[in-house]
Structures are given as C-alpha cells and as structure tokens.
C-alpha cells in the first residue's frame, strides 16, 4: 500500500514538472514573438505626398524613427533648411522636386548612415557669407547620395569633415557666369575615404573640389563648362582620379600642393583660353599620370614645382603646347607617350637645367631615321623648338608662327643648336605609335 502511495506521488510530481516546463516554453515563445515584432517595427516606411496625411518632408523626418525609410511622391515641395539628424533613407518616387526658393540650404545631413536618392533639388540661396548647398553632409559617416538632380544651386553637394561617404550618379547643373558669385558642384573639405563616381557636373566655379581630402577616389565623372576647373585639388594626398572626362572648362584639372596623386585614363578636351590647361601641376610630388588623352587644349600639361612624377602612356594630340615645364621641375620621367600634331611639343623656362628624362616617346615631328629598323630612332629628338623658346620671353611674337622667317630660324637651330636646352631630348624616340 505504501509503495502504491509513493508511485502515485511521483506521478503527480512529474506532471507538475512537465506543466511547469510547458509554461516556461510558452512564455519564452511569447517573449520571442514580442521581441521579433518589436524589431520589425523598428524600420517603418513613411509616405510624403501632396494629398496624403504627411505633406512635407520636414514633418516626415520629425515623425520618423531611426532607420525608417521616407518615400516622397511626385510633386513640388517648397521647403528649405531640412535637417536630418537621425539615420534615415529618403527616396524620391518619379523625381519629386524640393524647391528651396533661394531662401537657404535645402537638406543638411547631421547623422551617420543617411541615404538620399531620386530627388530633384533646385534654387539654393546665393550668399557672399555662407556656402549654401542643395545637400550638405556635415561630420557624418557612411552616407550615400545617388541618382539626384540638382539645378540652380550655389553649391551642389557639400561634404565637410565626413568619412566614408559615396556620391554617385548625380546630375548637378547651374548657369554661373562669374566665379565670385558661384560655388562648386561637388565640394569636399576635410574628408577621408570618399567615393565620387558617375556624376555629371557643369556650370559651376569648379566641377569637383577637394581640399584636405585623403584616400579618396574620383571615377567616371563628366565635368564640363565650369568657370575655373573641372577638378581641383588643394592639399589633398593619396587620391586617385580615373576614367573621367574634363571638357570645355576654364581649365581641366588643377593639382596643387598635394602628393601621391594617381591620374589614369582620363580625357582632357577643348580646355581653351589664355590660362587653360589639361592639367595644371603646382607643387606636387610622387605622383603618376598614365593612359590619359589630351586633345585640343591650349596646354596639355603645365608643371611648376613638380617632382618625382611619372608621365607615361599618354596621348597628346592637337594641343597648343603638349607640355610646359616651368621652374623647379625635377625627376620627371616621360616614357612611351604619343605626341601627335601639337603646335609645340615641349616648352621650358629660361636657363633650364634638370634631370628630367624622355625615353621611348613617339613624336610626329621627328625627322630622324632608323637604319637598323629596331623601331627606335637612331638620332635623338629635341622637342623644344627655337620659336617656343623665344615666345616665353616675347609672347607677342606668336603672330610670326607661320612665317618663313621662323621656318628658317628653326632650320638653323636644328643644324647648329645654340639656344634650345641641350638637356631636353629623347635619346630613343619611337618610330611608331606606342600602344598600351
């Protein structure tokens, strides 16, 4: 009897334990579901529309929680000074327009991980005191601006003290007429690790401006009809620009006071004017210019204070001057470039002495020969013409460029060189176009 009683008691205890386990499991499952629902609710979507419950972008940003997505419907929204201070994604549907009405800045981003995509932003205030922009990223990281159109902006996109941001596939156009009243299309100041890719910029002071920027890339952009430079570097080291096109700007690219700049596969075209260049190099060191095309510029490359730089596999075609090397250019290596139909191939400053080298370049004006047919000219080529040497001192002498008198002077100088720099010559000119 006692044994039966004990067995019955054990069964009761086991059932109670089982019931307790089931209750614990159910509680855990409920907790899990509640947590999941809570997590799902973190990222919500809000819709801004002219006929919806939310009719302004500012209001949507106020209502949004971090990591929400705000969709903006087609229409025109008269707003400015929109501040994003939390991680959000703004997506425009069917190109909605946000019109700043020239009252101030349109969007200012003050948070990390913000995405702005598919918007049309227009009419930013012009000021002599503050740099108003259509979109400003200030002291933020990992932001993305892509597929936007910006019209009539003082500054288009302005990035200041930002890190690891991307500016991709934006169209930024203005109609500036004076440098003093215009800003830059993409202005990058004191930033690191930026990507500027696939943008089209025009009608500003500078197309793209880098100041105190490092470890960044500028890839596949088109910069045209800007008043000053298509691209401008100041005090910016360790950057790359590749596969860009700089056409019809005041000057193509200015690289100033920087080092370790890689310039590869770009096109510099139709940058004409008294002070126009394909590239202006001013006090830069340890850089590389490779596989670029310089077509119909006043000057292909103008260099001052440039040292330890390799210029190779470039094509200089139909420029006024292919190269101008002024003071303090040392240890430049010009190798296997093509110089085709330029009015002047190389110009240099007076009393020019240097350790720059030319080797294996193709010169369309080369009149030497190749008796052993190894593809290399048997006599050196001197790319500095007497006339180009003279007009450095007397620019007005340019009016004589096609005269018989100049032809006779050039012939006499080739026979008995006395004025052109003896240190500038290609000892192994290529008889054929170089390919790369």
PDB file of N, CA, C and O in Angstrom, residues 312-386:
ATOM      1  N   UNK A 312      53.552  58.596 -68.354  1.00  0.00           N
ATOM      2  CA  UNK A 312      53.780  57.554 -69.346  1.00  0.00           C
ATOM      3  C   UNK A 312      52.471  57.083 -69.985  1.00  0.00           C
ATOM      4  O   UNK A 312      51.396  57.159 -69.399  1.00  0.00           O
ATOM      5  N   UNK A 313      52.602  56.608 -71.232  1.00  0.00           N
ATOM      6  CA  UNK A 313      51.472  56.023 -71.963  1.00  0.00           C
ATOM      7  C   UNK A 313      50.304  57.003 -72.125  1.00  0.00           C
ATOM      8  O   UNK A 313      49.138  56.606 -72.056  1.00  0.00           O
ATOM      9  N   UNK A 314      50.615  58.277 -72.301  1.00  0.00           N
ATOM     10  CA  UNK A 314      49.579  59.278 -72.557  1.00  0.00           C
ATOM     11  C   UNK A 314      49.608  59.679 -74.032  1.00  0.00           C
ATOM     12  O   UNK A 314      50.628  59.533 -74.706  1.00  0.00           O
ATOM     13  N   UNK A 315      48.483  60.213 -74.492  1.00  0.00           N
ATOM     14  CA  UNK A 315      48.434  60.726 -75.864  1.00  0.00           C
ATOM     15  C   UNK A 315      48.172  62.226 -75.834  1.00  0.00           C
ATOM     16  O   UNK A 315      47.182  62.682 -75.249  1.00  0.00           O
ATOM     17  N   UNK A 316      49.054  62.970 -76.479  1.00  0.00           N
ATOM     18  CA  UNK A 316      48.918  64.430 -76.605  1.00  0.00           C
ATOM     19  C   UNK A 316      48.651  64.715 -78.076  1.00  0.00           C
ATOM     20  O   UNK A 316      49.531  64.540 -78.915  1.00  0.00           O
ATOM     21  N   UNK A 317      47.460  65.164 -78.375  1.00  0.00           N
ATOM     22  CA  UNK A 317      47.088  65.342 -79.778  1.00  0.00           C
ATOM     23  C   UNK A 317      46.462  66.732 -80.012  1.00  0.00           C
ATOM     24  O   UNK A 317      45.538  67.127 -79.330  1.00  0.00           O
ATOM     25  N   UNK A 318      47.046  67.454 -80.949  1.00  0.00           N
ATOM     26  CA  UNK A 318      46.491  68.731 -81.425  1.00  0.00           C
ATOM     27  C   UNK A 318      46.325  69.767 -80.310  1.00  0.00           C
ATOM     28  O   UNK A 318      45.327  70.496 -80.260  1.00  0.00           O
ATOM     29  N   UNK A 319      47.254  69.805 -79.401  1.00  0.00           N
ATOM     30  CA  UNK A 319      47.242  70.857 -78.383  1.00  0.00           C
ATOM     31  C   UNK A 319      48.111  72.032 -78.846  1.00  0.00           C
ATOM     32  O   UNK A 319      48.954  71.888 -79.739  1.00  0.00           O
ATOM     33  N   UNK A 320      47.936  73.205 -78.202  1.00  0.00           N
ATOM     34  CA  UNK A 320      48.837  74.310 -78.467  1.00  0.00           C
ATOM     35  C   UNK A 320      50.247  73.946 -78.028  1.00  0.00           C
ATOM     36  O   UNK A 320      51.192  73.903 -78.821  1.00  0.00           O
ATOM     37  N   UNK A 321      50.387  73.661 -76.737  1.00  0.00           N
ATOM     38  CA  UNK A 321      51.609  73.080 -76.184  1.00  0.00           C
ATOM     39  C   UNK A 321      51.243  71.714 -75.603  1.00  0.00           C
ATOM     40  O   UNK A 321      50.273  71.604 -74.848  1.00  0.00           O
ATOM     41  N   UNK A 322      51.996  70.718 -75.905  1.00  0.00           N
ATOM     42  CA  UNK A 322      51.756  69.441 -75.235  1.00  0.00           C
ATOM     43  C   UNK A 322      52.217  69.520 -73.787  1.00  0.00           C
ATOM     44  O   UNK A 322      51.474  69.143 -72.867  1.00  0.00           O
ATOM     45  N   UNK A 323      53.433  70.052 -73.579  1.00  0.00           N
ATOM     46  CA  UNK A 323      53.987  70.152 -72.231  1.00  0.00           C
ATOM     47  C   UNK A 323      54.602  71.528 -72.038  1.00  0.00           C
ATOM     48  O   UNK A 323      55.266  72.047 -72.948  1.00  0.00           O
ATOM     49  N   UNK A 324      54.382  72.080 -70.864  1.00  0.00           N
ATOM     50  CA  UNK A 324      55.127  73.278 -70.465  1.00  0.00           C
ATOM     51  C   UNK A 324      55.721  72.993 -69.096  1.00  0.00           C
ATOM     52  O   UNK A 324      54.994  72.747 -68.122  1.00  0.00           O
ATOM     53  N   UNK A 325      57.041  73.024 -69.018  1.00  0.00           N
ATOM     54  CA  UNK A 325      57.708  72.772 -67.745  1.00  0.00           C
ATOM     55  C   UNK A 325      58.401  74.054 -67.302  1.00  0.00           C
ATOM     56  O   UNK A 325      59.367  74.495 -67.916  1.00  0.00           O
ATOM     57  N   UNK A 326      57.888  74.616 -66.236  1.00  0.00           N
ATOM     58  CA  UNK A 326      58.455  75.854 -65.734  1.00  0.00           C
ATOM     59  C   UNK A 326      59.427  75.552 -64.589  1.00  0.00           C
ATOM     60  O   UNK A 326      60.019  74.494 -64.562  1.00  0.00           O
ATOM     61  N   UNK A 327      59.564  76.429 -63.651  1.00  0.00           N
ATOM     62  CA  UNK A 327      60.604  76.280 -62.655  1.00  0.00           C
ATOM     63  C   UNK A 327      60.426  75.104 -61.714  1.00  0.00           C
ATOM     64  O   UNK A 327      59.322  74.642 -61.434  1.00  0.00           O
ATOM     65  N   UNK A 328      61.562  74.604 -61.224  1.00  0.00           N
ATOM     66  CA  UNK A 328      61.614  73.587 -60.161  1.00  0.00           C
ATOM     67  C   UNK A 328      60.875  72.311 -60.509  1.00  0.00           C
ATOM     68  O   UNK A 328      60.161  71.736 -59.679  1.00  0.00           O
ATOM     69  N   UNK A 329      61.026  71.845 -61.717  1.00  0.00           N
ATOM     70  CA  UNK A 329      60.503  70.522 -62.096  1.00  0.00           C
ATOM     71  C   UNK A 329      61.681  69.558 -62.158  1.00  0.00           C
ATOM     72  O   UNK A 329      62.568  69.706 -63.003  1.00  0.00           O
ATOM     73  N   UNK A 330      61.690  68.584 -61.275  1.00  0.00           N
ATOM     74  CA  UNK A 330      62.826  67.682 -61.167  1.00  0.00           C
ATOM     75  C   UNK A 330      62.363  66.223 -61.142  1.00  0.00           C
ATOM     76  O   UNK A 330      61.304  65.917 -60.609  1.00  0.00           O
ATOM     77  N   UNK A 331      63.191  65.391 -61.725  1.00  0.00           N
ATOM     78  CA  UNK A 331      62.977  63.939 -61.726  1.00  0.00           C
ATOM     79  C   UNK A 331      61.611  63.555 -62.308  1.00  0.00           C
ATOM     80  O   UNK A 331      60.897  62.705 -61.765  1.00  0.00           O
ATOM     81  N   UNK A 332      61.264  64.201 -63.396  1.00  0.00           N
ATOM     82  CA  UNK A 332      60.066  63.800 -64.143  1.00  0.00           C
ATOM     83  C   UNK A 332      60.489  62.802 -65.212  1.00  0.00           C
ATOM     84  O   UNK A 332      61.495  62.990 -65.895  1.00  0.00           O
ATOM     85  N   UNK A 333      59.706  61.757 -65.373  1.00  0.00           N
ATOM     86  CA  UNK A 333      60.019  60.719 -66.373  1.00  0.00           C
ATOM     87  C   UNK A 333      58.907  60.655 -67.409  1.00  0.00           C
ATOM     88  O   UNK A 333      57.769  60.307 -67.075  1.00  0.00           O
ATOM     89  N   UNK A 334      59.246  61.001 -68.651  1.00  0.00           N
ATOM     90  CA  UNK A 334      58.281  60.944 -69.754  1.00  0.00           C
ATOM     91  C   UNK A 334      58.623  59.717 -70.594  1.00  0.00           C
ATOM     92  O   UNK A 334      59.649  59.693 -71.280  1.00  0.00           O
ATOM     93  N   UNK A 335      57.777  58.708 -70.534  1.00  0.00           N
ATOM     94  CA  UNK A 335      58.108  57.438 -71.178  1.00  0.00           C
ATOM     95  C   UNK A 335      56.944  56.925 -72.019  1.00  0.00           C
ATOM     96  O   UNK A 335      55.801  56.859 -71.551  1.00  0.00           O
ATOM     97  N   UNK A 336      57.231  56.594 -73.251  1.00  0.00           N
ATOM     98  CA  UNK A 336      56.316  55.921 -74.160  1.00  0.00           C
ATOM     99  C   UNK A 336      54.966  56.645 -74.291  1.00  0.00           C
ATOM    100  O   UNK A 336      53.897  56.037 -74.297  1.00  0.00           O
ATOM    101  N   UNK A 337      55.036  57.967 -74.396  1.00  0.00           N
ATOM    102  CA  UNK A 337      53.854  58.777 -74.713  1.00  0.00           C
ATOM    103  C   UNK A 337      53.802  58.998 -76.225  1.00  0.00           C
ATOM    104  O   UNK A 337      54.801  58.834 -76.938  1.00  0.00           O
ATOM    105  N   UNK A 338      52.647  59.413 -76.720  1.00  0.00           N
ATOM    106  CA  UNK A 338      52.487  59.780 -78.129  1.00  0.00           C
ATOM    107  C   UNK A 338      52.229  61.283 -78.231  1.00  0.00           C
ATOM    108  O   UNK A 338      51.272  61.793 -77.630  1.00  0.00           O
ATOM    109  N   UNK A 339      53.074  61.967 -78.992  1.00  0.00           N
ATOM    110  CA  UNK A 339      52.909  63.401 -79.231  1.00  0.00           C
ATOM    111  C   UNK A 339      52.557  63.571 -80.705  1.00  0.00           C
ATOM    112  O   UNK A 339      53.399  63.337 -81.586  1.00  0.00           O
ATOM    113  N   UNK A 340      51.323  63.963 -80.971  1.00  0.00           N
ATOM    114  CA  UNK A 340      50.813  63.962 -82.352  1.00  0.00           C
ATOM    115  C   UNK A 340      50.255  65.333 -82.707  1.00  0.00           C
ATOM    116  O   UNK A 340      49.305  65.824 -82.076  1.00  0.00           O
ATOM    117  N   UNK A 341      50.830  65.973 -83.691  1.00  0.00           N
ATOM    118  CA  UNK A 341      50.296  67.198 -84.294  1.00  0.00           C
ATOM    119  C   UNK A 341      50.044  68.308 -83.292  1.00  0.00           C
ATOM    120  O   UNK A 341      49.041  69.027 -83.366  1.00  0.00           O
ATOM    121  N   UNK A 342      50.909  68.458 -82.311  1.00  0.00           N
ATOM    122  CA  UNK A 342      50.821  69.606 -81.413  1.00  0.00           C
ATOM    123  C   UNK A 342      51.584  70.786 -82.021  1.00  0.00           C
ATOM    124  O   UNK A 342      52.623  70.603 -82.669  1.00  0.00           O
ATOM    125  N   UNK A 343      51.090  71.997 -81.790  1.00  0.00           N
ATOM    126  CA  UNK A 343      51.802  73.160 -82.322  1.00  0.00           C
ATOM    127  C   UNK A 343      53.203  73.232 -81.723  1.00  0.00           C
ATOM    128  O   UNK A 343      54.191  73.413 -82.442  1.00  0.00           O
ATOM    129  N   UNK A 344      53.290  73.085 -80.406  1.00  0.00           N
ATOM    130  CA  UNK A 344      54.585  72.978 -79.731  1.00  0.00           C
ATOM    131  C   UNK A 344      54.570  71.707 -78.883  1.00  0.00           C
ATOM    132  O   UNK A 344      53.584  71.441 -78.192  1.00  0.00           O
ATOM    133  N   UNK A 345      55.668  70.989 -78.920  1.00  0.00           N
ATOM    134  CA  UNK A 345      55.691  69.745 -78.145  1.00  0.00           C
ATOM    135  C   UNK A 345      56.084  70.009 -76.691  1.00  0.00           C
ATOM    136  O   UNK A 345      55.411  69.551 -75.770  1.00  0.00           O
ATOM    137  N   UNK A 346      57.176  70.703 -76.494  1.00  0.00           N
ATOM    138  CA  UNK A 346      57.633  70.989 -75.124  1.00  0.00           C
ATOM    139  C   UNK A 346      58.122  72.425 -75.067  1.00  0.00           C
ATOM    140  O   UNK A 346      58.819  72.891 -75.973  1.00  0.00           O
ATOM    141  N   UNK A 347      57.729  73.118 -74.004  1.00  0.00           N
ATOM    142  CA  UNK A 347      58.280  74.442 -73.713  1.00  0.00           C
ATOM    143  C   UNK A 347      58.851  74.407 -72.305  1.00  0.00           C
ATOM    144  O   UNK A 347      58.364  73.683 -71.438  1.00  0.00           O
ATOM    145  N   UNK A 348      59.896  75.163 -72.095  1.00  0.00           N
ATOM    146  CA  UNK A 348      60.516  75.180 -70.773  1.00  0.00           C
ATOM    147  C   UNK A 348      60.904  76.592 -70.413  1.00  0.00           C
ATOM    148  O   UNK A 348      61.013  77.468 -71.277  1.00  0.00           O
ATOM    149  N   UNK A 349      61.146  76.809 -69.122  1.00  0.00           N
ATOM    150  CA  UNK A 349      61.553  78.133 -68.672  1.00  0.00           C
ATOM    151  C   UNK A 349      62.988  78.411 -69.093  1.00  0.00           C
ATOM    152  O   UNK A 349      63.738  77.519 -69.492  1.00  0.00           O
ATOM    153  N   UNK A 350      63.374  79.659 -69.010  1.00  0.00           N
ATOM    154  CA  UNK A 350      64.726  80.039 -69.408  1.00  0.00           C
ATOM    155  C   UNK A 350      65.769  79.378 -68.507  1.00  0.00           C
ATOM    156  O   UNK A 350      65.505  79.019 -67.373  1.00  0.00           O
ATOM    157  N   UNK A 351      66.949  79.243 -69.031  1.00  0.00           N
ATOM    158  CA  UNK A 351      68.074  78.684 -68.286  1.00  0.00           C
ATOM    159  C   UNK A 351      67.722  77.324 -67.678  1.00  0.00           C
ATOM    160  O   UNK A 351      68.001  77.039 -66.514  1.00  0.00           O
ATOM    161  N   UNK A 352      67.045  76.519 -68.474  1.00  0.00           N
ATOM    162  CA  UNK A 352      66.511  75.266 -67.965  1.00  0.00           C
ATOM    163  C   UNK A 352      67.589  74.188 -67.856  1.00  0.00           C
ATOM    164  O   UNK A 352      68.253  73.844 -68.810  1.00  0.00           O
ATOM    165  N   UNK A 353      67.776  73.711 -66.676  1.00  0.00           N
ATOM    166  CA  UNK A 353      68.624  72.541 -66.452  1.00  0.00           C
ATOM    167  C   UNK A 353      67.868  71.630 -65.507  1.00  0.00           C
ATOM    168  O   UNK A 353      67.240  72.069 -64.560  1.00  0.00           O
ATOM    169  N   UNK A 354      67.928  70.358 -65.751  1.00  0.00           N
ATOM    170  CA  UNK A 354      67.171  69.445 -64.901  1.00  0.00           C
ATOM    171  C   UNK A 354      67.680  68.034 -65.119  1.00  0.00           C
ATOM    172  O   UNK A 354      68.510  67.763 -65.977  1.00  0.00           O
ATOM    173  N   UNK A 355      67.142  67.140 -64.324  1.00  0.00           N
ATOM    174  CA  UNK A 355      67.409  65.719 -64.522  1.00  0.00           C
ATOM    175  C   UNK A 355      66.139  64.998 -64.961  1.00  0.00           C
ATOM    176  O   UNK A 355      65.951  63.827 -64.656  1.00  0.00           O
ATOM    177  N   UNK A 356      65.252  65.702 -65.650  1.00  0.00           N
ATOM    178  CA  UNK A 356      64.072  65.053 -66.234  1.00  0.00           C
ATOM    179  C   UNK A 356      64.507  64.213 -67.429  1.00  0.00           C
ATOM    180  O   UNK A 356      65.480  64.534 -68.112  1.00  0.00           O
ATOM    181  N   UNK A 357      63.767  63.148 -67.701  1.00  0.00           N
ATOM    182  CA  UNK A 357      64.170  62.246 -68.781  1.00  0.00           C
ATOM    183  C   UNK A 357      63.014  61.995 -69.741  1.00  0.00           C
ATOM    184  O   UNK A 357      61.847  61.940 -69.339  1.00  0.00           O
ATOM    185  N   UNK A 358      63.367  61.830 -71.019  1.00  0.00           N
ATOM    186  CA  UNK A 358      62.418  61.456 -72.069  1.00  0.00           C
ATOM    187  C   UNK A 358      62.945  60.181 -72.713  1.00  0.00           C
ATOM    188  O   UNK A 358      64.118  60.115 -73.095  1.00  0.00           O
ATOM    189  N   UNK A 359      62.083  59.202 -72.857  1.00  0.00           N
ATOM    190  CA  UNK A 359      62.557  57.955 -73.460  1.00  0.00           C
ATOM    191  C   UNK A 359      61.404  57.177 -74.098  1.00  0.00           C
ATOM    192  O   UNK A 359      60.351  56.995 -73.484  1.00  0.00           O
ATOM    193  N   UNK A 360      61.604  56.767 -75.319  1.00  0.00           N
ATOM    194  CA  UNK A 360      60.641  55.903 -75.992  1.00  0.00           C
ATOM    195  C   UNK A 360      59.354  56.566 -76.392  1.00  0.00           C
ATOM    196  O   UNK A 360      58.351  55.883 -76.650  1.00  0.00           O
ATOM    197  N   UNK A 361      59.333  57.891 -76.474  1.00  0.00           N
ATOM    198  CA  UNK A 361      58.111  58.590 -76.878  1.00  0.00           C
ATOM    199  C   UNK A 361      58.013  58.656 -78.400  1.00  0.00           C
ATOM    200  O   UNK A 361      59.024  58.699 -79.107  1.00  0.00           O
ATOM    201  N   UNK A 362      56.772  58.695 -78.893  1.00  0.00           N
ATOM    202  CA  UNK A 362      56.546  58.903 -80.330  1.00  0.00           C
ATOM    203  C   UNK A 362      56.302  60.383 -80.564  1.00  0.00           C
ATOM    204  O   UNK A 362      55.465  61.008 -79.916  1.00  0.00           O
ATOM    205  N   UNK A 363      57.029  60.965 -81.518  1.00  0.00           N
ATOM    206  CA  UNK A 363      56.913  62.384 -81.857  1.00  0.00           C
ATOM    207  C   UNK A 363      56.554  62.471 -83.331  1.00  0.00           C
ATOM    208  O   UNK A 363      57.343  62.058 -84.185  1.00  0.00           O
ATOM    209  N   UNK A 364      55.407  63.034 -83.629  1.00  0.00           N
ATOM    210  CA  UNK A 364      55.000  63.104 -85.037  1.00  0.00           C
ATOM    211  C   UNK A 364      55.900  64.040 -85.847  1.00  0.00           C
ATOM    212  O   UNK A 364      55.961  63.946 -87.075  1.00  0.00           O
ATOM    213  N   UNK A 365      56.612  64.956 -85.178  1.00  0.00           N
ATOM    214  CA  UNK A 365      57.509  65.874 -85.884  1.00  0.00           C
ATOM    215  C   UNK A 365      58.923  65.322 -86.032  1.00  0.00           C
ATOM    216  O   UNK A 365      59.789  66.003 -86.588  1.00  0.00           O
ATOM    217  N   UNK A 366      59.137  64.120 -85.577  1.00  0.00           N
ATOM    218  CA  UNK A 366      60.506  63.552 -85.634  1.00  0.00           C
ATOM    219  C   UNK A 366      60.916  63.324 -87.086  1.00  0.00           C
ATOM    220  O   UNK A 366      60.174  62.730 -87.876  1.00  0.00           O
ATOM    221  N   UNK A 367      62.086  63.803 -87.438  1.00  0.00           N
ATOM    222  CA  UNK A 367      62.584  63.695 -88.822  1.00  0.00           C
ATOM    223  C   UNK A 367      63.814  62.808 -88.916  1.00  0.00           C
ATOM    224  O   UNK A 367      64.504  62.821 -89.939  1.00  0.00           O
ATOM    225  N   UNK A 368      64.092  62.063 -87.857  1.00  0.00           N
ATOM    226  CA  UNK A 368      65.258  61.189 -87.881  1.00  0.00           C
ATOM    227  C   UNK A 368      64.990  59.903 -88.663  1.00  0.00           C
ATOM    228  O   UNK A 368      64.010  59.771 -89.395  1.00  0.00           O
ATOM    229  N   UNK A 369      65.861  58.931 -88.491  1.00  0.00           N
ATOM    230  CA  UNK A 369      65.805  57.700 -89.264  1.00  0.00           C
ATOM    231  C   UNK A 369      66.076  56.498 -88.366  1.00  0.00           C
ATOM    232  O   UNK A 369      66.489  56.643 -87.209  1.00  0.00           O
ATOM    233  N   UNK A 370      65.843  55.321 -88.919  1.00  0.00           N
ATOM    234  CA  UNK A 370      66.009  54.071 -88.171  1.00  0.00           C
ATOM    235  C   UNK A 370      66.659  53.047 -89.093  1.00  0.00           C
ATOM    236  O   UNK A 370      65.985  52.186 -89.671  1.00  0.00           O
ATOM    237  N   UNK A 371      67.965  53.131 -89.216  1.00  0.00           N
ATOM    238  CA  UNK A 371      68.663  52.291 -90.186  1.00  0.00           C
ATOM    239  C   UNK A 371      68.616  50.812 -89.794  1.00  0.00           C
ATOM    240  O   UNK A 371      68.534  49.940 -90.667  1.00  0.00           O
ATOM    241  N   UNK A 372      68.686  50.507 -88.541  1.00  0.00           N
ATOM    242  CA  UNK A 372      68.668  49.095 -88.128  1.00  0.00           C
ATOM    243  C   UNK A 372      67.251  48.564 -87.942  1.00  0.00           C
ATOM    244  O   UNK A 372      67.062  47.404 -87.575  1.00  0.00           O
ATOM    245  N   UNK A 373      66.248  49.400 -88.157  1.00  0.00           N
ATOM    246  CA  UNK A 373      64.837  49.007 -88.113  1.00  0.00           C
ATOM    247  C   UNK A 373      64.438  48.290 -86.815  1.00  0.00           C
ATOM    248  O   UNK A 373      63.723  47.295 -86.812  1.00  0.00           O
ATOM    249  N   UNK A 374      64.921  48.797 -85.736  1.00  0.00           N
ATOM    250  CA  UNK A 374      64.523  48.231 -84.439  1.00  0.00           C
ATOM    251  C   UNK A 374      63.366  49.005 -83.804  1.00  0.00           C
ATOM    252  O   UNK A 374      63.001  48.757 -82.649  1.00  0.00           O
ATOM    253  N   UNK A 375      62.797  49.970 -84.533  1.00  0.00           N
ATOM    254  CA  UNK A 375      61.667  50.734 -84.022  1.00  0.00           C
ATOM    255  C   UNK A 375      62.059  51.945 -83.208  1.00  0.00           C
ATOM    256  O   UNK A 375      61.184  52.696 -82.762  1.00  0.00           O
ATOM    257  N   UNK A 376      63.340  52.170 -83.034  1.00  0.00           N
ATOM    258  CA  UNK A 376      63.826  53.318 -82.265  1.00  0.00           C
ATOM    259  C   UNK A 376      64.675  54.210 -83.155  1.00  0.00           C
ATOM    260  O   UNK A 376      65.557  53.719 -83.892  1.00  0.00           O
ATOM    261  N   UNK A 377      64.415  55.505 -83.119  1.00  0.00           N
ATOM    262  CA  UNK A 377      65.172  56.439 -83.947  1.00  0.00           C
ATOM    263  C   UNK A 377      66.653  56.412 -83.617  1.00  0.00           C
ATOM    264  O   UNK A 377      67.042  56.283 -82.442  1.00  0.00           O
ATOM    265  N   UNK A 378      67.471  56.571 -84.642  1.00  0.00           N
ATOM    266  CA  UNK A 378      68.923  56.480 -84.438  1.00  0.00           C
ATOM    267  C   UNK A 378      69.533  57.783 -83.953  1.00  0.00           C
ATOM    268  O   UNK A 378      70.675  57.796 -83.480  1.00  0.00           O
ATOM    269  N   UNK A 379      68.793  58.875 -84.078  1.00  0.00           N
ATOM    270  CA  UNK A 379      69.295  60.157 -83.557  1.00  0.00           C
ATOM    271  C   UNK A 379      68.275  60.698 -82.566  1.00  0.00           C
ATOM    272  O   UNK A 379      67.069  60.466 -82.709  1.00  0.00           O
ATOM    273  N   UNK A 380      68.737  61.383 -81.547  1.00  0.00           N
ATOM    274  CA  UNK A 380      67.801  61.908 -80.536  1.00  0.00           C
ATOM    275  C   UNK A 380      66.841  62.920 -81.142  1.00  0.00           C
ATOM    276  O   UNK A 380      67.125  63.529 -82.166  1.00  0.00           O
ATOM    277  N   UNK A 381      65.698  63.074 -80.453  1.00  0.00           N
ATOM    278  CA  UNK A 381      64.723  64.087 -80.864  1.00  0.00           C
ATOM    279  C   UNK A 381      64.741  65.215 -79.846  1.00  0.00           C
ATOM    280  O   UNK A 381      64.671  64.987 -78.632  1.00  0.00           O
ATOM    281  N   UNK A 382      64.807  66.441 -80.343  1.00  0.00           N
ATOM    282  CA  UNK A 382      64.766  67.617 -79.475  1.00  0.00           C
ATOM    283  C   UNK A 382      63.385  68.256 -79.595  1.00  0.00           C
ATOM    284  O   UNK A 382      63.086  68.899 -80.598  1.00  0.00           O
ATOM    285  N   UNK A 383      62.541  68.098 -78.588  1.00  0.00           N
ATOM    286  CA  UNK A 383      61.146  68.565 -78.720  1.00  0.00           C
ATOM    287  C   UNK A 383      60.955  70.054 -78.478  1.00  0.00           C
ATOM    288  O   UNK A 383      59.856  70.558 -78.704  1.00  0.00           O
ATOM    289  N   UNK A 384      61.973  70.757 -78.005  1.00  0.00           N
ATOM    290  CA  UNK A 384      61.838  72.189 -77.764  1.00  0.00           C
ATOM    291  C   UNK A 384      62.228  72.947 -79.028  1.00  0.00           C
ATOM    292  O   UNK A 384      63.384  72.930 -79.451  1.00  0.00           O
ATOM    293  N   UNK A 385      61.257  73.612 -79.627  1.00  0.00           N
ATOM    294  CA  UNK A 385      61.550  74.412 -80.809  1.00  0.00           C
ATOM    295  C   UNK A 385      62.139  75.764 -80.392  1.00  0.00           C
ATOM    296  O   UNK A 385      61.832  76.284 -79.325  1.00  0.00           O
ATOM    297  N   UNK A 386      62.955  76.303 -81.277  1.00  0.00           N
ATOM    298  CA  UNK A 386      63.514  77.616 -81.005  1.00  0.00           C
ATOM    299  C   UNK A 386      62.404  78.649 -80.813  1.00  0.00           C
ATOM    300  O   UNK A 386      62.466  79.491 -79.912  1.00  0.00           O
TER     301      UNK A 386
END
